CSV table of C-alpha atoms in Angstrom, one decimal:
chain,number,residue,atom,x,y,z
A,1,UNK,CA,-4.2,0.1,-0.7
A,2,UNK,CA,-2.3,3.2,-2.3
A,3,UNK,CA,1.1,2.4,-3.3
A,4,UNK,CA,4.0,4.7,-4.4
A,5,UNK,CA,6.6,3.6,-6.3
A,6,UNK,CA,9.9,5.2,-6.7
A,7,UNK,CA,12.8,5.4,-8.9
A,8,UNK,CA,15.7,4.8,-8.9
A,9,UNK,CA,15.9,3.2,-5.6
A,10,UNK,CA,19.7,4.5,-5.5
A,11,UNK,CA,21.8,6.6,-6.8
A,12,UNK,CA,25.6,7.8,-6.8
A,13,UNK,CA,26.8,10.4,-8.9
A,14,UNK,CA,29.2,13.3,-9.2
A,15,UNK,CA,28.9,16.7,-8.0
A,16,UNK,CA,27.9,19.0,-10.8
A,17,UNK,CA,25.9,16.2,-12.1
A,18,UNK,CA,22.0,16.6,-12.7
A,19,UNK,CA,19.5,13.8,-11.5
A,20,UNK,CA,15.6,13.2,-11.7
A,21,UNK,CA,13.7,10.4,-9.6
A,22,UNK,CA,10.3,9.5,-10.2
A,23,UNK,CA,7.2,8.5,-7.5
A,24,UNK,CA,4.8,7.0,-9.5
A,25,UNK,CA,1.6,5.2,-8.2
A,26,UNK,CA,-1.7,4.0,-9.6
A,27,UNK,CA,-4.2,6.0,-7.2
A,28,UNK,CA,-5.0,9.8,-7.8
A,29,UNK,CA,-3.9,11.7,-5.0
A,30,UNK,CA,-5.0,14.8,-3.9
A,31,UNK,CA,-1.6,16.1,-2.8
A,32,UNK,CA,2.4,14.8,-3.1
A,33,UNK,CA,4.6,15.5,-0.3
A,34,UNK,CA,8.6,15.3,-0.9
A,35,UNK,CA,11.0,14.8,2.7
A,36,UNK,CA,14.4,14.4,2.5
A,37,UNK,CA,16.2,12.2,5.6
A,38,UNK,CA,19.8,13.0,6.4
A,39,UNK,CA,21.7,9.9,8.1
A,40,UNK,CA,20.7,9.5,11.7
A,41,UNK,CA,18.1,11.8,11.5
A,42,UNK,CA,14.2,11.6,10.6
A,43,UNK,CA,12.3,12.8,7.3
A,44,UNK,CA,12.2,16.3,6.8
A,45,UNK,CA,9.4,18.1,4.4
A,46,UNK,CA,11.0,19.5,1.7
A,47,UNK,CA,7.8,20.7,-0.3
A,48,UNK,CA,4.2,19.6,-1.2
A,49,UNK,CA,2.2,19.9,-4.8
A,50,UNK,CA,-1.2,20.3,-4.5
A,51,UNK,CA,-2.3,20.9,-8.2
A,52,UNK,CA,-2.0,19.2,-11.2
A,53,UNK,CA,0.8,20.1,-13.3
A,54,UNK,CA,2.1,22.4,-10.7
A,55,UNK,CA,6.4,23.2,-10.6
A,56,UNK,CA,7.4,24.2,-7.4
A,57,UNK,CA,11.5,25.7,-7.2
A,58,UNK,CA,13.5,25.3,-4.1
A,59,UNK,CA,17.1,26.3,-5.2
A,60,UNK,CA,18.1,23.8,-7.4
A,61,UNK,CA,15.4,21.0,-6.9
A,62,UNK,CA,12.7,21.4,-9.0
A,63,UNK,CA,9.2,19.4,-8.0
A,64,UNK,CA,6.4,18.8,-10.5
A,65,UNK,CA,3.4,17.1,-9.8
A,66,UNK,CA,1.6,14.9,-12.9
A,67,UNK,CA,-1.0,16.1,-14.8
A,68,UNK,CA,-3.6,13.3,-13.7
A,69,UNK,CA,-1.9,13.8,-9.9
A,70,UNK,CA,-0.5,9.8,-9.9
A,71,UNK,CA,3.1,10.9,-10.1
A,72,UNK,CA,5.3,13.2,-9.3
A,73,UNK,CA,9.0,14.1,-10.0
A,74,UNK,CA,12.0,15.7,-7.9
A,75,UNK,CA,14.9,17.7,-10.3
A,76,UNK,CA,18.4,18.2,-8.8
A,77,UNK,CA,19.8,20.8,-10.7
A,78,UNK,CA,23.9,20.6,-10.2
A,79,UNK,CA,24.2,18.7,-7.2
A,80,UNK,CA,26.0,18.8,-4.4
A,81,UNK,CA,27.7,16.8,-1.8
A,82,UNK,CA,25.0,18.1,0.7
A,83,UNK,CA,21.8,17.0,-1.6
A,84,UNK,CA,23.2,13.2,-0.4
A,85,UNK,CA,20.4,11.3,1.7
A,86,UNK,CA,17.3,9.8,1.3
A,87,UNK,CA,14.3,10.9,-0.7
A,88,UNK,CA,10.6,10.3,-0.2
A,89,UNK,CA,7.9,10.7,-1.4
A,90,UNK,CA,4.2,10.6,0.1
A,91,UNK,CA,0.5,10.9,-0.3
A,92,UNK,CA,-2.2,11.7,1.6
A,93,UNK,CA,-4.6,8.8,2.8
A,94,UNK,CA,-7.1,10.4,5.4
A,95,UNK,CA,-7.1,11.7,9.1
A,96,UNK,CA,-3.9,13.0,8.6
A,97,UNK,CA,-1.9,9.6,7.4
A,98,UNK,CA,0.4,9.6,4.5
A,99,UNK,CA,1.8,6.5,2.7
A,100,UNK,CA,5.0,7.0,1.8
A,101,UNK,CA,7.0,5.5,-1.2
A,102,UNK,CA,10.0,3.1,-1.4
A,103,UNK,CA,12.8,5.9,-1.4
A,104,UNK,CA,15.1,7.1,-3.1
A,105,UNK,CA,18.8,6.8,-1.5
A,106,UNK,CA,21.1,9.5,-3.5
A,107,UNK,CA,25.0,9.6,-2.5
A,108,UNK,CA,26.6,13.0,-4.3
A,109,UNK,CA,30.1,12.5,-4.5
A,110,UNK,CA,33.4,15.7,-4.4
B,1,UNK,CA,11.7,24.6,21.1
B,2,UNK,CA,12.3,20.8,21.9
B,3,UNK,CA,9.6,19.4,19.2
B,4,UNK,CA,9.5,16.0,19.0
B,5,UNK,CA,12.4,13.7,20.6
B,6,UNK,CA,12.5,9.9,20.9
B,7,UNK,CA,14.3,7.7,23.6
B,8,UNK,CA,16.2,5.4,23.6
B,9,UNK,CA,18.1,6.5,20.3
B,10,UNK,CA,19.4,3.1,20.3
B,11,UNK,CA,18.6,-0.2,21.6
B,12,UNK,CA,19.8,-3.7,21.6
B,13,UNK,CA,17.5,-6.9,23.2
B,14,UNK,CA,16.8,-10.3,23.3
B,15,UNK,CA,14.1,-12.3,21.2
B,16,UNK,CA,11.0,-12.5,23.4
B,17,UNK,CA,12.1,-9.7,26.2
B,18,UNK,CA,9.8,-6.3,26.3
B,19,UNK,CA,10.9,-3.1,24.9
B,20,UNK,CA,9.4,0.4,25.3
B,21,UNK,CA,10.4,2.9,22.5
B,22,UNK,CA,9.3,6.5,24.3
B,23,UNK,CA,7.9,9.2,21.9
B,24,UNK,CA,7.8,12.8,23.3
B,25,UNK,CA,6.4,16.3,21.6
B,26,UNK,CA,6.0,19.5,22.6
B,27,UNK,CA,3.7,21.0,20.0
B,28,UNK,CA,0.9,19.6,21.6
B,29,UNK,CA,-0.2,18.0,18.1
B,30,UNK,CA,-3.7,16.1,17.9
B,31,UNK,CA,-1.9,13.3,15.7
B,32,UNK,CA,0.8,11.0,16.4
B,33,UNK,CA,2.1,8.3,14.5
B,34,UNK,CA,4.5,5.1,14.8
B,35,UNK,CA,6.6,4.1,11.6
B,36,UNK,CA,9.1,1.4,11.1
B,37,UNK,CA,11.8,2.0,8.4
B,38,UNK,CA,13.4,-1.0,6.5
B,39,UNK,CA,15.3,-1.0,3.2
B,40,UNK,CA,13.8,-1.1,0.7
B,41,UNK,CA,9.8,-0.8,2.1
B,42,UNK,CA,10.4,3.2,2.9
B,43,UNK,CA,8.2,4.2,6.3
B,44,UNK,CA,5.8,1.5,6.9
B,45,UNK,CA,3.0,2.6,9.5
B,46,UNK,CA,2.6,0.6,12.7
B,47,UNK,CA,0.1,2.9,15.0
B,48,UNK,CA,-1.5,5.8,14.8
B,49,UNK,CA,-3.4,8.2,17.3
B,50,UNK,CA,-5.5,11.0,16.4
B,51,UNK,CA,-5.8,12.3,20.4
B,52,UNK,CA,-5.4,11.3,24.0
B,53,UNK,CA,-6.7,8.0,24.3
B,54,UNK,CA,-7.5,7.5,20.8
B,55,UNK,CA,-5.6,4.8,18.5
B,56,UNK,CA,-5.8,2.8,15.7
B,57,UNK,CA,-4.0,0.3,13.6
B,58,UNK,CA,-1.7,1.4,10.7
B,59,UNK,CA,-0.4,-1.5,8.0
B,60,UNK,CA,1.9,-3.7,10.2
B,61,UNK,CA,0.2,-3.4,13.8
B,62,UNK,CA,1.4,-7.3,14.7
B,63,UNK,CA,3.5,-8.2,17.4
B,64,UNK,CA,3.0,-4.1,18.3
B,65,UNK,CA,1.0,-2.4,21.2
B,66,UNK,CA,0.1,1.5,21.9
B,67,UNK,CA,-0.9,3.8,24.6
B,68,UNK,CA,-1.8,7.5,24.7
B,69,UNK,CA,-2.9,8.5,28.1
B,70,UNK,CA,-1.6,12.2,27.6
B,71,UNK,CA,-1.8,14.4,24.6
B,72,UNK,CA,2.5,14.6,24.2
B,73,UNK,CA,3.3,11.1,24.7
B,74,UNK,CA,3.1,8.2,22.2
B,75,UNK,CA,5.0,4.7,23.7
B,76,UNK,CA,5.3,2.0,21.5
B,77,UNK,CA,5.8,-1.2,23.3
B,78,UNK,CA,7.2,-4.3,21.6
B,79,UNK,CA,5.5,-7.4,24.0
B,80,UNK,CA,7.7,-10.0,22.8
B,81,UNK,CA,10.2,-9.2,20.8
B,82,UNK,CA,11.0,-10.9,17.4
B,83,UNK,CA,14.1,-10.7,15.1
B,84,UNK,CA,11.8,-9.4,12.1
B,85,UNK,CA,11.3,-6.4,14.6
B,86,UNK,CA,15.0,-5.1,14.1
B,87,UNK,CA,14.4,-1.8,12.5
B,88,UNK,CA,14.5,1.5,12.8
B,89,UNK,CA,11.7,3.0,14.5
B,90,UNK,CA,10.5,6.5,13.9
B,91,UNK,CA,7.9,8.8,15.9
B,92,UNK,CA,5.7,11.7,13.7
B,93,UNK,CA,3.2,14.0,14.7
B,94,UNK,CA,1.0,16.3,13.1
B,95,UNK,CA,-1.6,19.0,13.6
B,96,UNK,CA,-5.3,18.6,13.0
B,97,UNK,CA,-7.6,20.5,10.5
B,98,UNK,CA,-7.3,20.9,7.0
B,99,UNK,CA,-4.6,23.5,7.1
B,100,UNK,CA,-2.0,21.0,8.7
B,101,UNK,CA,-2.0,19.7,5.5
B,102,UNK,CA,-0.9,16.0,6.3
B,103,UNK,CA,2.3,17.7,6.9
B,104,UNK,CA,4.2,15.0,9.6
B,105,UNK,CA,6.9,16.2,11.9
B,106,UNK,CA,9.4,13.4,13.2
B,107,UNK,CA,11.7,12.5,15.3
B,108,UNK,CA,15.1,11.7,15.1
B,109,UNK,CA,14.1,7.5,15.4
B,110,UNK,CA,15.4,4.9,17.4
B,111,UNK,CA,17.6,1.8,16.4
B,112,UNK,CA,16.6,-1.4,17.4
B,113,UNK,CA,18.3,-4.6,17.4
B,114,UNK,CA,16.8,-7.9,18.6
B,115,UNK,CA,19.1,-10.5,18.9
């Protein structure tokens, strides 16, 4: 069974303030997908890395995808009270499934 | 452009009664899917379908039953309800082929709470 852990599993913090959480796992996958989920509403993709070592650049969040494809990282850049909500991240596991990690809950405080 | 919407939004039973959680899309997606959300475990899938008549169990299937007699609907029926079922339930679909890219489009989820 692929897992994907994630870290933190929460975090509150300050606007302004910069912030990095981690999806690690012990399988190779051959894609990461990031979705945010707003309260009271379902997970929404916010990118996906296909190639090792790739950056991808949304505004401020910054997405990198491991070297050896087992982990992948999400950069907030200045954050904002609208970056609040939960983050997830998920592989690929055949016919169209995805696993998804344990999330991470961020709360961006004024 | 409707997508995918789930019904009820919210939902409070009884142990052991029956509950139906309604999944409807509009995409006409090949795939649909069934997760449960609880903190601290993420999305946790119950069901999948890859077409009409077509399903197939996902990591926690117990206590859980499908249908998919048309292409748009996916119902998720709970046959006796348990208190380790309280959770928020959420519907996904997706395209088929390689270039839908396991991307999975969901629904706003349902609340349940079994008392």
């Amino acid at each position: 069974t692929q897992l994907l852990e994630q870290s933190p599993q929460f975090l509150s913090i300050q606007e302004g303030e910069n912030l990095t959480v981690y999806c690690n796992s012990s399988s190779v996958f051959s894609s990461l997908q990031w979705y945010r989920q707003e309260p009271g509403e379902g997970p929404v993709l916010l990118v996906t890395v296909v190639t090792g070592g790739e950056v991808k650049k949304l505004k401020r969040l910054t997405f990198q995808f491991g070297d050896a494809r087992k982990d992948s990282s999400l950069h907030i850049t200045a954050a904002q009270p609208g970056d609040t909500g939960l983050y997830l991240c998920a592989g690929p596991t055949g016919f169209q499934k995805l696993v998804f990690g344990t999330g991470t809950r961020l709360l961006v405080s004024p | 452009d409707a997508g995918i919407t789930q019904s009820p939004r919210y939902k409070i039973t009884e142990t052991g009664r029956q509950v139906t959680l309604m999944c409807h899309q509009t995409w006409s997606h090949s795939y649909m899917f069934w997760y449960r959300q609880d903190l601290g475990h993420g999305l946790r899938l119950i069901y999948y379908s890859a077409a009409a008549d077509i399903t197939d169990k996902g990591e926690v299937p117990d206590g859980y039953v499908v249908s998919r007699s048309k292409t748009e609907n996916f119902p998720l029926t709970l046959e006796s309800a348990t208190r380790s079922q309280t959770s928020v339930y959420f519907c996904a679909s997706s395209r088929e082929g390689r270039l839908a890219k396991n991307i999975q489009y969901f629904g706003a989820g349902t609340r349940l709470s079994v008392l």
